[in-house]
Short mmCIF file of C-alpha atoms in Angstrom, two decimals:
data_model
loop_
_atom_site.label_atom_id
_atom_site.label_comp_id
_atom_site.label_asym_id
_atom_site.label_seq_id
_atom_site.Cartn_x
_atom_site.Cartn_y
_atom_site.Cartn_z
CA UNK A 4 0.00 0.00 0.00
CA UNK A 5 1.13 3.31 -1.10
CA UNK A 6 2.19 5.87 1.83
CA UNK A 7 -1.03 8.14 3.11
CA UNK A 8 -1.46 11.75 2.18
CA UNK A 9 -1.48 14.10 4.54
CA UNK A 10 -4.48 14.13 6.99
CA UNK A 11 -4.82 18.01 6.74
CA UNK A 12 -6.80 19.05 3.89
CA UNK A 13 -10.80 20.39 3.24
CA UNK A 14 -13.50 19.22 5.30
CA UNK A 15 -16.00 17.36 3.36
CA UNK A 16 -19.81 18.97 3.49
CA UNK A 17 -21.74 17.33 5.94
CA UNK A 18 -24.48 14.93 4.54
CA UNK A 19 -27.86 14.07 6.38
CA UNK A 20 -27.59 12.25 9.28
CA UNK A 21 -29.23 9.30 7.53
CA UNK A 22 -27.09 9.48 4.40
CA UNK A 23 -24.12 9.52 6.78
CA UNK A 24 -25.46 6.88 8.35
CA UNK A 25 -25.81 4.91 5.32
CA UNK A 26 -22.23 5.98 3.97
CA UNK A 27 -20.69 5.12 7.06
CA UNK A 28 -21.80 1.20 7.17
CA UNK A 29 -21.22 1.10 3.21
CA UNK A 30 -17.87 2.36 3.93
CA UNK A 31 -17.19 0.24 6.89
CA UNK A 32 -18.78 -3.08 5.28
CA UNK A 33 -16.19 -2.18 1.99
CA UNK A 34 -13.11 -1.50 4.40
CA UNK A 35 -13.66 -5.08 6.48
CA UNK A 36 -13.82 -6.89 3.10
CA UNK A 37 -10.32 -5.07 2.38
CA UNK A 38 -11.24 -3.07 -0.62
CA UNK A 39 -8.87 -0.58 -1.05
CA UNK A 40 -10.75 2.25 -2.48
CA UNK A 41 -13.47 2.17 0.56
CA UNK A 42 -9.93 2.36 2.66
CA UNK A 43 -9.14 5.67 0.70
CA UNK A 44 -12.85 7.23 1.41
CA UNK A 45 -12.72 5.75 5.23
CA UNK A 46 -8.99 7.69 5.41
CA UNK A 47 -10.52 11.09 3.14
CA UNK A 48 -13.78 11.05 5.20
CA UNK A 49 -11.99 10.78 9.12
CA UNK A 50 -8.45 11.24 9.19
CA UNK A 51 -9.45 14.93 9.77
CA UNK A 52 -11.20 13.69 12.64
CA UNK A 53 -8.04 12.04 14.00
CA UNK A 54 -6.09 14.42 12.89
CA UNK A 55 -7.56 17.35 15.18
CA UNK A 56 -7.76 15.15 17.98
CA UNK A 57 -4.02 14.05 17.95
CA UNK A 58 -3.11 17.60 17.14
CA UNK A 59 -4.95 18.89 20.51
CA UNK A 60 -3.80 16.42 22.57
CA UNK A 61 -0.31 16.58 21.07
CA UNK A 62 0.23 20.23 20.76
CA UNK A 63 2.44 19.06 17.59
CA UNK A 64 1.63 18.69 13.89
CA UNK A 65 4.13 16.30 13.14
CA UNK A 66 3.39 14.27 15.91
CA UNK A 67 -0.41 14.40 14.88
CA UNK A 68 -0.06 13.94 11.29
CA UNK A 69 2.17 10.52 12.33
CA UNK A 70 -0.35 9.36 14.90
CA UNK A 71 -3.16 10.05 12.48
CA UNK A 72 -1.28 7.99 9.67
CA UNK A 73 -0.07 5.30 12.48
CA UNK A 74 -3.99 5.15 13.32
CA UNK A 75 -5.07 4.25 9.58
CA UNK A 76 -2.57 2.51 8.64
CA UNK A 77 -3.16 0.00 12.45
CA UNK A 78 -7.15 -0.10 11.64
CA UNK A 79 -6.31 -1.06 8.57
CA UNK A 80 -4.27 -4.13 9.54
CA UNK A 81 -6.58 -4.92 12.52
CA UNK A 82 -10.04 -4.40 10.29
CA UNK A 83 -11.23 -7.72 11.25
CA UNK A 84 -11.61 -6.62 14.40
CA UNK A 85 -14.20 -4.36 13.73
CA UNK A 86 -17.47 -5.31 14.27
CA UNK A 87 -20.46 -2.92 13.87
CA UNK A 88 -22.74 -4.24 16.17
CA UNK A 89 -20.48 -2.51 18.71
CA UNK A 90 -20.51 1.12 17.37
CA UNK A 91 -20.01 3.06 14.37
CA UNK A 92 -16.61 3.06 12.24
CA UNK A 93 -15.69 6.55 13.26
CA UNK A 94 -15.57 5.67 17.05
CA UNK A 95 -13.56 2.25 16.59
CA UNK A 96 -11.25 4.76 14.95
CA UNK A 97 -11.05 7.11 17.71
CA UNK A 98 -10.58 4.32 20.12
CA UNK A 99 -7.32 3.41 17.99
CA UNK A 100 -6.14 6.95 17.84
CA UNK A 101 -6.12 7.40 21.75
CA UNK A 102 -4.08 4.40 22.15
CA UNK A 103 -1.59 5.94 19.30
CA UNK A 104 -1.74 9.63 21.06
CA UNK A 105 -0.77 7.73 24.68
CA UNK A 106 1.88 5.98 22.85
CA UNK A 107 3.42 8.85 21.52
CA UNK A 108 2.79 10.99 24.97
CA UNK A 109 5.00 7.80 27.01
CA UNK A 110 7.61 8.07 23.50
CA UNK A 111 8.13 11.65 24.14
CA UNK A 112 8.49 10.79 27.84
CA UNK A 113 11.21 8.26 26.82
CA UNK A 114 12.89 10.49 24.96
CA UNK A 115 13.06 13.06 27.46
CA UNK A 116 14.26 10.89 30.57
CA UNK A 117 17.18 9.32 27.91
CA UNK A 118 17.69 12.53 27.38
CA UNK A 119 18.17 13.53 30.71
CA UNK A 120 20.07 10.53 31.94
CA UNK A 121 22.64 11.48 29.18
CA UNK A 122 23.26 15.03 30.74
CA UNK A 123 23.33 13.75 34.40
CA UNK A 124 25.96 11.37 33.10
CA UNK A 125 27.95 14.42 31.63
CA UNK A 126 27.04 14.49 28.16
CA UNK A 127 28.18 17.23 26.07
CA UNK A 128 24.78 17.13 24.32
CA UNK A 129 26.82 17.66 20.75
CA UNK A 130 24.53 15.53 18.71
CA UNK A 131 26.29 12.51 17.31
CA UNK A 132 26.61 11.55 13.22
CA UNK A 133 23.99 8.81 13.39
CA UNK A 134 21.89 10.12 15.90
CA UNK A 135 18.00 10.94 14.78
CA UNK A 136 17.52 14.67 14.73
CA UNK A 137 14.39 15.06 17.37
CA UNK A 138 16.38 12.79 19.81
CA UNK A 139 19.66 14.86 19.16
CA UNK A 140 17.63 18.29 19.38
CA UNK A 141 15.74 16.84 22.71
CA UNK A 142 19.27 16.01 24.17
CA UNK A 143 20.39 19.31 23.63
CA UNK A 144 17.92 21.32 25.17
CA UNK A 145 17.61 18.79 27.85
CA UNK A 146 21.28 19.51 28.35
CA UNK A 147 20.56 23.07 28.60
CA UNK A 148 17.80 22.62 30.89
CA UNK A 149 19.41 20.49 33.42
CA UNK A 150 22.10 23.05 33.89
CA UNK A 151 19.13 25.66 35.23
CA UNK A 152 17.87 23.50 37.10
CA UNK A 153 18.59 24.37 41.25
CA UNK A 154 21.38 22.30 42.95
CA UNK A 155 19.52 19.89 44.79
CA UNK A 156 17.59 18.81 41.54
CA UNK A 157 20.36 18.39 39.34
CA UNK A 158 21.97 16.10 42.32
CA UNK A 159 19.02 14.12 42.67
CA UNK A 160 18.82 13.48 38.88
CA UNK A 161 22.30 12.92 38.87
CA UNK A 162 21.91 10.22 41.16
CA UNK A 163 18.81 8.98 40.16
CA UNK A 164 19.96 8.46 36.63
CA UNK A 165 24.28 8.29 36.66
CA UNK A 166 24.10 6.24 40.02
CA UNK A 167 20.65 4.43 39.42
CA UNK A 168 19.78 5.13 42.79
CA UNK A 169 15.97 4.74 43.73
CA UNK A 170 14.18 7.28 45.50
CA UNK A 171 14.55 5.53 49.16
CA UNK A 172 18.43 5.14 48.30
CA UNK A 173 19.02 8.96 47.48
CA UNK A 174 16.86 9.80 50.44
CA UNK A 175 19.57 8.07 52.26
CA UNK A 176 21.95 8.99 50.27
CA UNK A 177 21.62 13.06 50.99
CA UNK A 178 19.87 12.96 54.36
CA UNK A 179 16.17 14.46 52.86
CA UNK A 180 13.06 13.03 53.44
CA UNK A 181 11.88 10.60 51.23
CA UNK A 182 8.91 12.97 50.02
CA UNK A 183 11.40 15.93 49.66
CA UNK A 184 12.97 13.96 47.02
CA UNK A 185 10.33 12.42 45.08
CA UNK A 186 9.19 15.73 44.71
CA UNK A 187 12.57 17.36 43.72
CA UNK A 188 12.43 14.49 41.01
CA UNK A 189 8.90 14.93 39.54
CA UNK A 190 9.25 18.82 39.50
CA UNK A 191 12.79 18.43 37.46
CA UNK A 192 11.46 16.02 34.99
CA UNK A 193 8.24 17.97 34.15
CA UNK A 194 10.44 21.22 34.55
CA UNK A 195 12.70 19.61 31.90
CA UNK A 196 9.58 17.38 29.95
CA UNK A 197 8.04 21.04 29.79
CA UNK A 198 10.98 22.85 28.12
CA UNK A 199 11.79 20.13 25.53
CA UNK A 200 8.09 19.87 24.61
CA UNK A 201 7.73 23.83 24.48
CA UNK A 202 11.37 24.20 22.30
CA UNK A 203 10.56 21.27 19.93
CA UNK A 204 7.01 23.37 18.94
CA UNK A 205 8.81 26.41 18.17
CA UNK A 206 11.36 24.67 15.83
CA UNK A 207 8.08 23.49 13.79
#
């Protein structure tokens, strides 16, 4: 199958609700059978749809427009699975998109913790030959964002990610309560998880 155009385009008029009706289980009875051409209309008709919901949840058009094709491309694959005595085509969709949008939320969320393992470890965050540019980008500001971060964060990172220490081990470790430093933690990684998120939508 050929790649997918790009979900963002014109929005379709909006037919009656019984003519939608009617398109929708014509549509969906063509896609189970694995005619391509209904694929193409099920894709034209609600990869908008997706597309907007990705994009909101996202805050990122690249990110949406892959999660949108990632979503098409999975039903696709999986269209045995529907079943329209469950619900309409457009909601089984939507079901498959969420998963896709939480799987790219917890990917960014990868990326970012790597990312900031690779500073506390003393990175230079110079991006390497090979290296894929949104991972080397992330790295750097990462980088840049760990240094701003206040002493006792950086430490706690530090030894949360260069000494693998668990929480209970750096509360040992540096005398602070155990709550002190789960804190410290969480409010460095969203302080950083914030930044990279914010810096990658400006170089969009």
């Amino acid at each position: 199958m050929t790649a997918l155009p790009s979900p963002v385009g014109p929005v379709a008029a909006v037919p009656s609700p019984a003519e939608d009706r009617a398109e929708s289980e014509r549509l969906a009875a063509g896609f189970v059978r694995g005619d391509e051409e209904s694929f193409a209309l099920v894709y034209h008709r609600w990869a908008a749809l997706v597309y907007s919901l990705a994009a909101r949840s996202l805050g990122d058009t690249r990110e949406a427009e892959d999660v949108a094709q990632q979503t098409f491309l999975a039903a696709w694959r999986g269209r045995h699975g529907y079943h329209a005595v469950r619900g309409p085509l457009p909601g089984w969709l939507v079901g498959i998109a969420r998963r896709k949008i939480a799987d790219a939320h917890a990917a960014r969320s990868r990326r970012t913790e790597l990312a900031a393992a690779h500073a506390a470890r003393g990175g230079s965050g110079v991006p390497g030959p090979a290296e894929r540019p949104e991972a080397a980008l992330d790295r750097v500001l990462v980088t840049q964002e760990l240094r701003k971060l206040p002493p006792v964060q950086r430490h706690i990172l530090h030894l949360a990610f260069f000494d693998d220490l668990t929480h209970v081990q750096i509360a040992e470790r540096t005398g602070l309560p155990l709550g002190t430093v789960k804190s410290h933690a969480r409010r460095a990684i969203l302080r950083i998880r914030r930044s990279v998120t914010e810096s990658s939508a400006l170089v969009e």
